[in-house]
Structure formats: C-alpha cells, structure tokens
GROMACS .gro file of N, CA and C in nm:
model
  432
    1MET      N    1   0.082  -0.120  -0.001
    1MET     CA    2  -0.003   0.012   0.001
    1MET      C    3   0.088   0.121   0.006
    2TRP      N    4   0.058   0.212  -0.089
    2TRP     CA    5   0.135   0.348  -0.093
    2TRP      C    6   0.065   0.445  -0.024
    3GLU      N    7   0.133   0.531   0.046
    3GLU     CA    8   0.091   0.653   0.102
    3GLU      C    9   0.154   0.761   0.028
    4SER      N   10   0.072   0.867   0.016
    4SER     CA   11   0.135   0.982  -0.059
    4SER      C   12   0.188   1.082   0.061
    5ARG      N   13   0.283   1.154   0.021
    5ARG     CA   14   0.350   1.249   0.105
    5ARG      C   15   0.270   1.375   0.101
    6THR      N   16   0.216   1.426   0.216
    6THR     CA   17   0.156   1.557   0.212
    6THR      C   18   0.226   1.671   0.215
    7GLY      N   19   0.355   1.643   0.236
    7GLY     CA   20   0.451   1.770   0.247
    7GLY      C   21   0.442   1.812   0.380
    8ALA      N   22   0.536   1.885   0.434
    8ALA     CA   23   0.528   1.921   0.574
    8ALA      C   24   0.443   2.048   0.591
    9SER      N   25   0.410   2.130   0.523
    9SER     CA   26   0.321   2.237   0.561
    9SER      C   27   0.270   2.285   0.429
   10ALA      N   28   0.184   2.211   0.374
   10ALA     CA   29   0.141   2.234   0.248
   10ALA      C   30   0.076   2.382   0.235
   11MET      N   31   0.005   2.408   0.328
   11MET     CA   32  -0.075   2.534   0.322
   11MET      C   33   0.033   2.650   0.318
   12ALA      N   34   0.122   2.644   0.410
   12ALA     CA   35   0.222   2.759   0.431
   12ALA      C   36   0.309   2.767   0.296
   13VAL      N   37   0.342   2.651   0.236
   13VAL     CA   38   0.419   2.658   0.104
   13VAL      C   39   0.327   2.704   0.006
   14GLU      N   40   0.204   2.669   0.009
   14GLU     CA   41   0.110   2.725  -0.096
   14GLU      C   42   0.106   2.882  -0.087
   15LEU      N   43   0.089   2.912   0.024
   15LEU     CA   44   0.089   3.073   0.057
   15LEU      C   45   0.215   3.140   0.015
   16ALA      N   46   0.335   3.061   0.044
   16ALA     CA   47   0.443   3.128  -0.002
   16ALA      C   48   0.454   3.135  -0.146
   17ALA      N   49   0.392   3.038  -0.222
   17ALA     CA   50   0.403   3.027  -0.361
   17ALA      C   51   0.303   3.149  -0.422
   18VAL      N   52   0.206   3.171  -0.354
   18VAL     CA   53   0.121   3.282  -0.396
   18VAL      C   54   0.176   3.408  -0.385
   19LEU      N   55   0.249   3.421  -0.272
   19LEU     CA   56   0.331   3.540  -0.245
   19LEU      C   57   0.442   3.583  -0.352
   20ILE      N   58   0.507   3.474  -0.380
   20ILE     CA   59   0.621   3.485  -0.472
   20ILE      C   60   0.554   3.524  -0.607
   21LEU      N   61   0.447   3.452  -0.647
   21LEU     CA   62   0.377   3.485  -0.776
   21LEU      C   63   0.326   3.632  -0.781
   22ALA      N   64   0.270   3.664  -0.657
   22ALA     CA   65   0.225   3.815  -0.663
   22ALA      C   66   0.349   3.906  -0.666
   23THR      N   67   0.469   3.869  -0.613
   23THR     CA   68   0.581   3.937  -0.626
   23THR      C   69   0.634   3.947  -0.774
   24ALA      N   70   0.627   3.855  -0.832
   24ALA     CA   71   0.659   3.847  -0.987
   24ALA      C   72   0.561   3.952  -1.053
   25VAL      N   73   0.427   3.930  -1.024
   25VAL     CA   74   0.333   4.020  -1.096
   25VAL      C   75   0.352   4.156  -1.068
   26SER      N   76   0.380   4.195  -0.933
   26SER     CA   77   0.407   4.341  -0.910
   26SER      C   78   0.551   4.386  -0.972
   27ASP      N   79   0.639   4.307  -0.982
   27ASP     CA   80   0.760   4.320  -1.053
   27ASP      C   81   0.726   4.367  -1.205
   28ALA      N   82   0.638   4.282  -1.263
   28ALA     CA   83   0.599   4.308  -1.410
   28ALA      C   84   0.538   4.446  -1.408
   29PHE      N   85   0.462   4.496  -1.326
   29PHE     CA   86   0.395   4.613  -1.314
   29PHE      C   87   0.477   4.741  -1.273
   30GLY      N   88   0.598   4.692  -1.218
   30GLY     CA   89   0.698   4.811  -1.187
   30GLY      C   90   0.672   4.859  -1.044
   31PHE      N   91   0.604   4.782  -0.971
   31PHE     CA   92   0.583   4.818  -0.822
   31PHE      C   93   0.698   4.756  -0.734
   32ALA      N   94   0.801   4.819  -0.737
   32ALA     CA   95   0.920   4.751  -0.658
   32ALA      C   96   0.902   4.754  -0.510
   33SER      N   97   0.824   4.854  -0.451
   33SER     CA   98   0.799   4.864  -0.305
   33SER      C   99   0.708   4.748  -0.268
   34VAL      N  100   0.606   4.737  -0.352
   34VAL     CA  101   0.508   4.621  -0.308
   34VAL      C  102   0.568   4.495  -0.327
   35SER      N  103   0.657   4.464  -0.419
   35SER     CA  104   0.732   4.334  -0.432
   35SER      C  105   0.816   4.327  -0.305
   36PHE      N  106   0.896   4.424  -0.251
   36PHE     CA  107   0.971   4.421  -0.136
   36PHE      C  108   0.879   4.370  -0.029
   37TYR      N  109   0.779   4.448  -0.002
   37TYR     CA  110   0.693   4.413   0.122
   37TYR      C  111   0.627   4.268   0.109
   38LEU      N  112   0.599   4.228  -0.010
   38LEU     CA  113   0.539   4.076  -0.034
   38LEU      C  114   0.658   3.980   0.016
   39LEU      N  115   0.775   4.011  -0.029
   39LEU     CA  116   0.881   3.923   0.019
   39LEU      C  117   0.909   3.935   0.161
   40VAL      N  118   0.888   4.052   0.225
   40VAL     CA  119   0.916   4.048   0.370
   40VAL      C  120   0.806   3.975   0.438
   41LEU      N  121   0.675   3.993   0.384
   41LEU     CA  122   0.576   3.909   0.439
   41LEU      C  123   0.591   3.758   0.429
   42GLY      N  124   0.661   3.717   0.316
   42GLY     CA  125   0.690   3.576   0.303
   42GLY      C  126   0.785   3.519   0.386
   43VAL      N  127   0.869   3.592   0.455
   43VAL     CA  128   0.988   3.545   0.543
   43VAL      C  129   0.926   3.473   0.659
   44PRO      N  130   0.827   3.526   0.743
   44PRO     CA  131   0.779   3.449   0.846
   44PRO      C  132   0.695   3.321   0.806
   45ILE      N  133   0.642   3.337   0.696
   45ILE     CA  134   0.549   3.224   0.649
   45ILE      C  135   0.642   3.111   0.610
   46THR      N  136   0.739   3.141   0.528
   46THR     CA  137   0.831   3.015   0.485
   46THR      C  138   0.905   2.980   0.591
   47ALA      N  139   0.934   3.061   0.694
   47ALA     CA  140   1.015   3.013   0.807
   47ALA      C  141   0.927   2.920   0.892
   48ALA      N  142   0.790   2.948   0.910
   48ALA     CA  143   0.702   2.859   0.967
   48ALA      C  144   0.698   2.722   0.902
   49ALA      N  145   0.692   2.741   0.767
   49ALA     CA  146   0.679   2.604   0.687
   49ALA      C  147   0.796   2.519   0.707
   50GLY      N  148   0.927   2.589   0.717
   50GLY     CA  149   1.043   2.514   0.733
   50GLY      C  150   1.055   2.459   0.866
   51LEU      N  151   1.005   2.533   0.976
   51LEU     CA  152   1.003   2.476   1.097
   51LEU      C  153   0.907   2.351   1.120
   52VAL      N  154   0.803   2.357   1.046
   52VAL     CA  155   0.708   2.234   1.061
   52VAL      C  156   0.780   2.112   0.976
   53CYS      N  157   0.852   2.137   0.869
   53CYS     CA  158   0.921   2.038   0.812
   53CYS      C  159   1.030   1.974   0.902
   54PHE      N  160   1.100   2.057   0.972
   54PHE     CA  161   1.200   2.013   1.054
   54PHE      C  162   1.144   1.945   1.172
   55ALA      N  163   1.028   1.982   1.224
   55ALA     CA  164   0.975   1.916   1.338
   55ALA      C  165   0.930   1.785   1.298
   56ARG      N  166   0.879   1.767   1.175
   56ARG     CA  167   0.836   1.629   1.128
   56ARG      C  168   0.957   1.530   1.115
   57VAL      N  169   1.070   1.578   1.070
   57VAL     CA  170   1.206   1.506   1.066
   57VAL      C  171   1.245   1.458   1.198
   58VAL      N  172   1.237   1.546   1.293
   58VAL     CA  173   1.273   1.525   1.440
   58VAL      C  174   1.173   1.423   1.489
   59ASP      N  175   1.057   1.433   1.464
   59ASP     CA  176   0.952   1.327   1.512
   59ASP      C  177   0.988   1.199   1.448
   60ALA      N  178   1.023   1.189   1.330
   60ALA     CA  179   1.054   1.059   1.261
   60ALA      C  180   1.171   1.002   1.320
   61VAL      N  181   1.284   1.088   1.348
   61VAL     CA  182   1.385   1.026   1.398
   61VAL      C  183   1.374   0.988   1.544
   62ASN      N  184   1.295   1.059   1.629
   62ASN     CA  185   1.256   1.015   1.755
   62ASN      C  186   1.184   0.885   1.761
   63GLY      N  187   1.111   0.866   1.642
   63GLY     CA  188   1.025   0.740   1.635
   63GLY      C  189   1.099   0.613   1.576
   64GLY      N  190   1.233   0.649   1.547
   64GLY     CA  191   1.321   0.526   1.501
   64GLY      C  192   1.318   0.522   1.359
   65ARG      N  193   1.272   0.619   1.288
   65ARG     CA  194   1.267   0.605   1.136
   65ARG      C  195   1.363   0.721   1.072
   66MET      N  196   1.406   0.682   0.951
   66MET     CA  197   1.492   0.780   0.883
   66MET      C  198   1.413   0.828   0.774
   67ASP      N  199   1.366   0.955   0.762
   67ASP     CA  200   1.296   1.003   0.659
   67ASP      C  201   1.380   1.096   0.570
   68ALA      N  202   1.432   1.029   0.465
   68ALA     CA  203   1.529   1.102   0.370
   68ALA      C  204   1.444   1.215   0.300
   69LEU      N  205   1.323   1.176   0.261
   69LEU     CA  206   1.245   1.275   0.183
   69LEU      C  207   1.200   1.399   0.274
   70GLY      N  208   1.172   1.368   0.392
   70GLY     CA  209   1.149   1.468   0.491
   70GLY      C  210   1.261   1.558   0.514
   71ARG      N  211   1.371   1.503   0.531
   71ARG     CA  212   1.505   1.578   0.535
   71ARG      C  213   1.531   1.677   0.419
   72LEU      N  214   1.503   1.629   0.298
   72LEU     CA  215   1.517   1.699   0.178
   72LEU      C  216   1.403   1.822   0.173
   73GLN      N  217   1.285   1.785   0.221
   73GLN     CA  218   1.182   1.887   0.231
   73GLN      C  219   1.224   1.995   0.317
   74ALA      N  220   1.285   1.969   0.434
   74ALA     CA  221   1.324   2.059   0.532
   74ALA      C  222   1.430   2.146   0.486
   75THR      N  223   1.542   2.078   0.407
   75THR     CA  224   1.660   2.159   0.355
   75THR      C  225   1.594   2.253   0.251
   76LEU      N  226   1.514   2.210   0.156
   76LEU     CA  227   1.461   2.291   0.057
   76LEU      C  228   1.372   2.400   0.124
   77SER      N  229   1.306   2.387   0.230
   77SER     CA  230   1.230   2.495   0.298
   77SER      C  231   1.339   2.601   0.358
   78ALA      N  232   1.455   2.554   0.414
   78ALA     CA  233   1.553   2.639   0.470
   78ALA      C  234   1.605   2.725   0.349
   79LEU      N  235   1.637   2.672   0.225
   79LEU     CA  236   1.689   2.732   0.112
   79LEU      C  237   1.593   2.828   0.064
   80LEU      N  238   1.463   2.810   0.074
   80LEU     CA  239   1.356   2.893   0.031
   80LEU      C  240   1.352   3.025   0.138
   81VAL      N  241   1.372   2.995   0.257
   81VAL     CA  242   1.364   3.112   0.344
   81VAL      C  243   1.495   3.202   0.320
   82ALA      N  244   1.601   3.140   0.281
   82ALA     CA  245   1.721   3.209   0.262
   82ALA      C  246   1.707   3.297   0.129
   83GLY      N  247   1.648   3.225   0.029
   83GLY     CA  248   1.625   3.296  -0.093
   83GLY      C  249   1.531   3.417  -0.092
   84ILE      N  250   1.416   3.394  -0.010
   84ILE     CA  251   1.338   3.502   0.011
   84ILE      C  252   1.392   3.634   0.089
   85VAL      N  253   1.473   3.591   0.194
   85VAL     CA  254   1.546   3.692   0.266
   85VAL      C  255   1.645   3.767   0.178
   86ILE      N  256   1.719   3.692   0.094
   86ILE     CA  257   1.821   3.754  -0.006
   86ILE      C  258   1.753   3.816  -0.092
   87GLY      N  259   1.636   3.777  -0.137
   87GLY     CA  260   1.558   3.864  -0.248
   87GLY      C  261   1.502   3.984  -0.192
   88ALA      N  262   1.469   3.988  -0.073
   88ALA     CA  263   1.424   4.115  -0.010
   88ALA      C  264   1.545   4.211   0.013
   89ALA      N  265   1.650   4.157   0.057
   89ALA     CA  266   1.765   4.241   0.077
   89ALA      C  267   1.821   4.300  -0.038
   90VAL      N  268   1.824   4.221  -0.154
   90VAL     CA  269   1.863   4.297  -0.294
   90VAL      C  270   1.772   4.400  -0.325
   91ARG      N  271   1.644   4.388  -0.300
   91ARG     CA  272   1.553   4.491  -0.348
   91ARG      C  273   1.549   4.613  -0.261
   92GLU      N  274   1.573   4.604  -0.127
   92GLU     CA  275   1.571   4.710  -0.047
   92GLU      C  276   1.625   4.848  -0.098
   93PRO      N  277   1.750   4.850  -0.144
   93PRO     CA  278   1.812   4.979  -0.175
   93PRO      C  279   1.737   5.039  -0.311
   94PHE      N  280   1.662   4.970  -0.376
   94PHE     CA  281   1.605   5.026  -0.492
   94PHE      C  282   1.449   5.049  -0.469
   95ILE      N  283   1.404   5.050  -0.349
   95ILE     CA  284   1.269   5.097  -0.318
   95ILE      C  285   1.226   5.225  -0.363
   96ALA      N  286   1.321   5.327  -0.326
   96ALA     CA  287   1.297   5.462  -0.351
   96ALA      C  288   1.292   5.496  -0.497
   97ALA      N  289   1.378   5.416  -0.583
   97ALA     CA  290   1.372   5.441  -0.719
   97ALA      C  291   1.250   5.367  -0.792
   98GLU      N  292   1.200   5.283  -0.717
   98GLU     CA  293   1.072   5.195  -0.776
   98GLU      C  294   1.137   5.116  -0.901
   99THR      N  295   1.257   5.063  -0.884
   99THR     CA  296   1.312   4.979  -0.994
   99THR      C  297   1.345   4.840  -0.930
  100VAL      N  298   1.344   4.745  -1.024
  100VAL     CA  299   1.378   4.610  -0.976
  100VAL      C  300   1.505   4.560  -1.026
  101PRO      N  301   1.610   4.541  -0.941
  101PRO     CA  302   1.740   4.505  -0.998
  101PRO      C  303   1.727   4.361  -1.061
  102PRO      N  304   1.815   4.337  -1.168
  102PRO     CA  305   1.823   4.204  -1.226
  102PRO      C  306   1.844   4.103  -1.133
  103GLU      N  307   1.936   4.111  -1.033
  103GLU     CA  308   1.967   4.013  -0.941
  103GLU      C  309   1.843   3.964  -0.850
  104ALA      N  310   1.751   4.059  -0.831
  104ALA     CA  311   1.626   4.022  -0.759
  104ALA      C  312   1.544   3.933  -0.837
  105SER      N  313   1.529   3.951  -0.978
  105SER     CA  314   1.475   3.872  -1.067
  105SER      C  315   1.528   3.730  -1.067
  106GLY      N  316   1.651   3.714  -1.061
  106GLY     CA  317   1.709   3.591  -1.055
  106GLY      C  318   1.692   3.510  -0.925
  107VAL      N  319   1.693   3.587  -0.821
  107VAL     CA  320   1.666   3.517  -0.683
  107VAL      C  321   1.510   3.481  -0.685
  108LEU      N  322   1.441   3.550  -0.737
  108LEU     CA  323   1.293   3.520  -0.750
  108LEU      C  324   1.266   3.384  -0.813
  109ALA      N  325   1.352   3.375  -0.940
  109ALA     CA  326   1.343   3.250  -1.021
  109ALA      C  327   1.396   3.139  -0.940
  110LEU      N  328   1.495   3.164  -0.864
  110LEU     CA  329   1.551   3.052  -0.772
  110LEU      C  330   1.451   3.005  -0.681
  111CYS      N  331   1.380   3.101  -0.616
  111CYS     CA  332   1.264   3.062  -0.524
  111CYS      C  333   1.140   2.991  -0.588
  112PHE      N  334   1.106   3.018  -0.715
  112PHE     CA  335   1.023   2.935  -0.798
  112PHE      C  336   1.071   2.804  -0.797
  113ALA      N  337   1.205   2.780  -0.849
  113ALA     CA  338   1.261   2.651  -0.883
  113ALA      C  339   1.263   2.572  -0.743
  114LEU      N  340   1.284   2.631  -0.627
  114LEU     CA  341   1.291   2.561  -0.497
  114LEU      C  342   1.136   2.522  -0.460
  115LEU      N  343   1.027   2.599  -0.497
  115LEU     CA  344   0.900   2.556  -0.478
  115LEU      C  345   0.856   2.443  -0.559
  116VAL      N  346   0.905   2.429  -0.683
  116VAL     CA  347   0.858   2.330  -0.775
  116VAL      C  348   0.945   2.203  -0.720
  117LEU      N  349   1.072   2.213  -0.676
  117LEU     CA  350   1.119   2.097  -0.612
  117LEU      C  351   1.053   2.057  -0.487
  118GLN      N  352   1.002   2.146  -0.407
  118GLN     CA  353   0.933   2.099  -0.278
  118GLN      C  354   0.799   2.046  -0.315
  119ALA      N  355   0.734   2.070  -0.428
  119ALA     CA  356   0.611   2.014  -0.469
  119ALA      C  357   0.651   1.873  -0.509
  120LEU      N  358   0.751   1.845  -0.603
  120LEU     CA  359   0.782   1.717  -0.640
  120LEU      C  360   0.824   1.632  -0.532
  121VAL      N  361   0.876   1.673  -0.434
  121VAL     CA  362   0.917   1.583  -0.306
  121VAL      C  363   0.798   1.572  -0.235
  122ALA      N  364   0.704   1.641  -0.236
  122ALA     CA  365   0.578   1.625  -0.154
  122ALA      C  366   0.487   1.538  -0.226
  123LEU      N  367   0.517   1.521  -0.370
  123LEU     CA  368   0.423   1.418  -0.431
  123LEU      C  369   0.499   1.280  -0.445
  124ALA      N  370   0.614   1.275  -0.414
  124ALA     CA  371   0.693   1.145  -0.410
  124ALA      C  372   0.626   1.041  -0.304
  125PRO      N  373   0.588   0.922  -0.351
  125PRO     CA  374   0.515   0.829  -0.273
  125PRO      C  375   0.617   0.773  -0.162
  126SER      N  376   0.570   0.736  -0.051
  126SER     CA  377   0.644   0.661   0.040
  126SER      C  378   0.573   0.546   0.099
  127ARG      N  379   0.643   0.436   0.116
  127ARG     CA  380   0.577   0.319   0.171
  127ARG      C  381   0.588   0.319   0.319
  128PRO      N  382   0.482   0.288   0.387
  128PRO     CA  383   0.500   0.281   0.531
  128PRO      C  384   0.578   0.159   0.563
  129GLY      N  385   0.671   0.190   0.664
  129GLY     CA  386   0.742   0.069   0.719
  129GLY      C  387   0.862   0.043   0.628
  130ARG      N  388   0.883   0.125   0.518
  130ARG     CA  389   0.996   0.091   0.424
  130ARG      C  390   1.115   0.209   0.465
  131GLU      N  391   1.084   0.311   0.537
  131GLU     CA  392   1.179   0.386   0.570
  131GLU      C  393   1.299   0.331   0.650
  132GLY      N  394   1.408   0.376   0.645
  132GLY     CA  395   1.524   0.325   0.704
  132GLY      C  396   1.514   0.305   0.855
  133ARG      N  397   1.531   0.200   0.918
  133ARG     CA  398   1.519   0.197   1.073
  133ARG      C  399   1.657   0.200   1.122
  134ARG      N  400   1.653   0.269   1.234
  134ARG     CA  401   1.774   0.257   1.331
  134ARG      C  402   1.796   0.124   1.398
  135PRO      N  403   1.913   0.070   1.397
  135PRO     CA  404   1.932  -0.049   1.460
  135PRO      C  405   1.910  -0.024   1.618
  136ALA      N  406   1.857  -0.142   1.673
  136ALA     CA  407   1.841  -0.139   1.824
  136ALA      C  408   1.980  -0.136   1.888
  137PRO      N  409   1.979  -0.062   1.992
  137PRO     CA  410   2.112  -0.047   2.066
  137PRO      C  411   2.147  -0.181   2.121
  138PRO      N  412   2.288  -0.217   2.121
  138PRO     CA  413   2.322  -0.352   2.170
  138PRO      C  414   2.300  -0.357   2.322
  139HIS      N  415   2.274  -0.473   2.367
  139HIS     CA  416   2.247  -0.490   2.513
  139HIS      C  417   2.378  -0.520   2.566
  140SER      N  418   2.401  -0.460   2.679
  140SER     CA  419   2.530  -0.486   2.764
  140SER      C  420   2.510  -0.589   2.867
  141SER      N  421   2.608  -0.669   2.891
  141SER     CA  422   2.593  -0.767   3.000
  141SER      C  423   2.613  -0.702   3.131
  142LEU      N  424   2.655  -0.579   3.139
  142LEU     CA  425   2.670  -0.516   3.251
  142LEU      C  426   2.543  -0.445   3.315
  143SER      N  427   2.437  -0.442   3.228
  143SER     CA  428   2.304  -0.377   3.279
  143SER      C  429   2.209  -0.478   3.334
  144ARG      N  430   2.253  -0.598   3.345
  144ARG     CA  431   2.166  -0.709   3.408
  144ARG      C  432   2.184  -0.721   3.565
   0.00000   0.00000   0.00000
C-alpha cells in the first residue's frame, strides 16, 4: 500500500507560492516597493513552513525512522527562506527608485525552482514501514 506524502506544511508552502507569484506580478507592473513588502511578508510564512518540516523530521527520528524525503523537504524549506530573505535584501536599496534590480529577478526565479522541487518531493510516494530504521542499541551484559 502506498501513502502519498502531504509535504510538511502544504498550506504555508502554497501561501509562499502565492506571495512569490504576486511578487513576480508586481515586478512586471513596476511596483518595486510592493514586491519588497510581499517578500518581507513571505519570510515568517516560509520560516514557519520550514520549522514544521524540521519538526516532522525530528519526530520521525525520535520514532526510530529515517525520513530522507522529509530531510530533503526541510532543507529545501531552509533554502527557500534564505532565498526570500536575500531577495528582499537585494530589493531594499531600490525601493525609492521603484526599480527592480536584475539580481532580484534571478533570486525570485530560484525561489520558484525551490517551490517546484518542494512540490515534487511532496508528491513522491513513500511506503509505510519502508523507511530506514535505526538498529536497536546493543544490550550490555553489565546492565543485568
């Protein structure tokens, strides 16, 4: 029986995708300050999604399972947070001029790519009980 992975915080990741898409649209219309504030709004949202991903990995490890896809999802979430923070930082000096620097567009494209990777990882099926298990600790003869 196959279980589908729901992703660690699908709603927060979807909201981040909407914010990144809205940032791209505001870039296209030349609203640099709106783009900046949309990215600033995306920082806590993506950070929360990343923390949920990391919490699920920790829970899996504490349950004796090794969740490689969960770790990948948490890593991609951390990279997405970094991309959004860098994107906002690159845009900040250009707010007064209402221009979007080319580097900001590149970082935004990277964020889109990370979101696509997260979606693909979330769609990857996992088999229950097939995750790597940690071996049981050896019993010591001294503990008797």
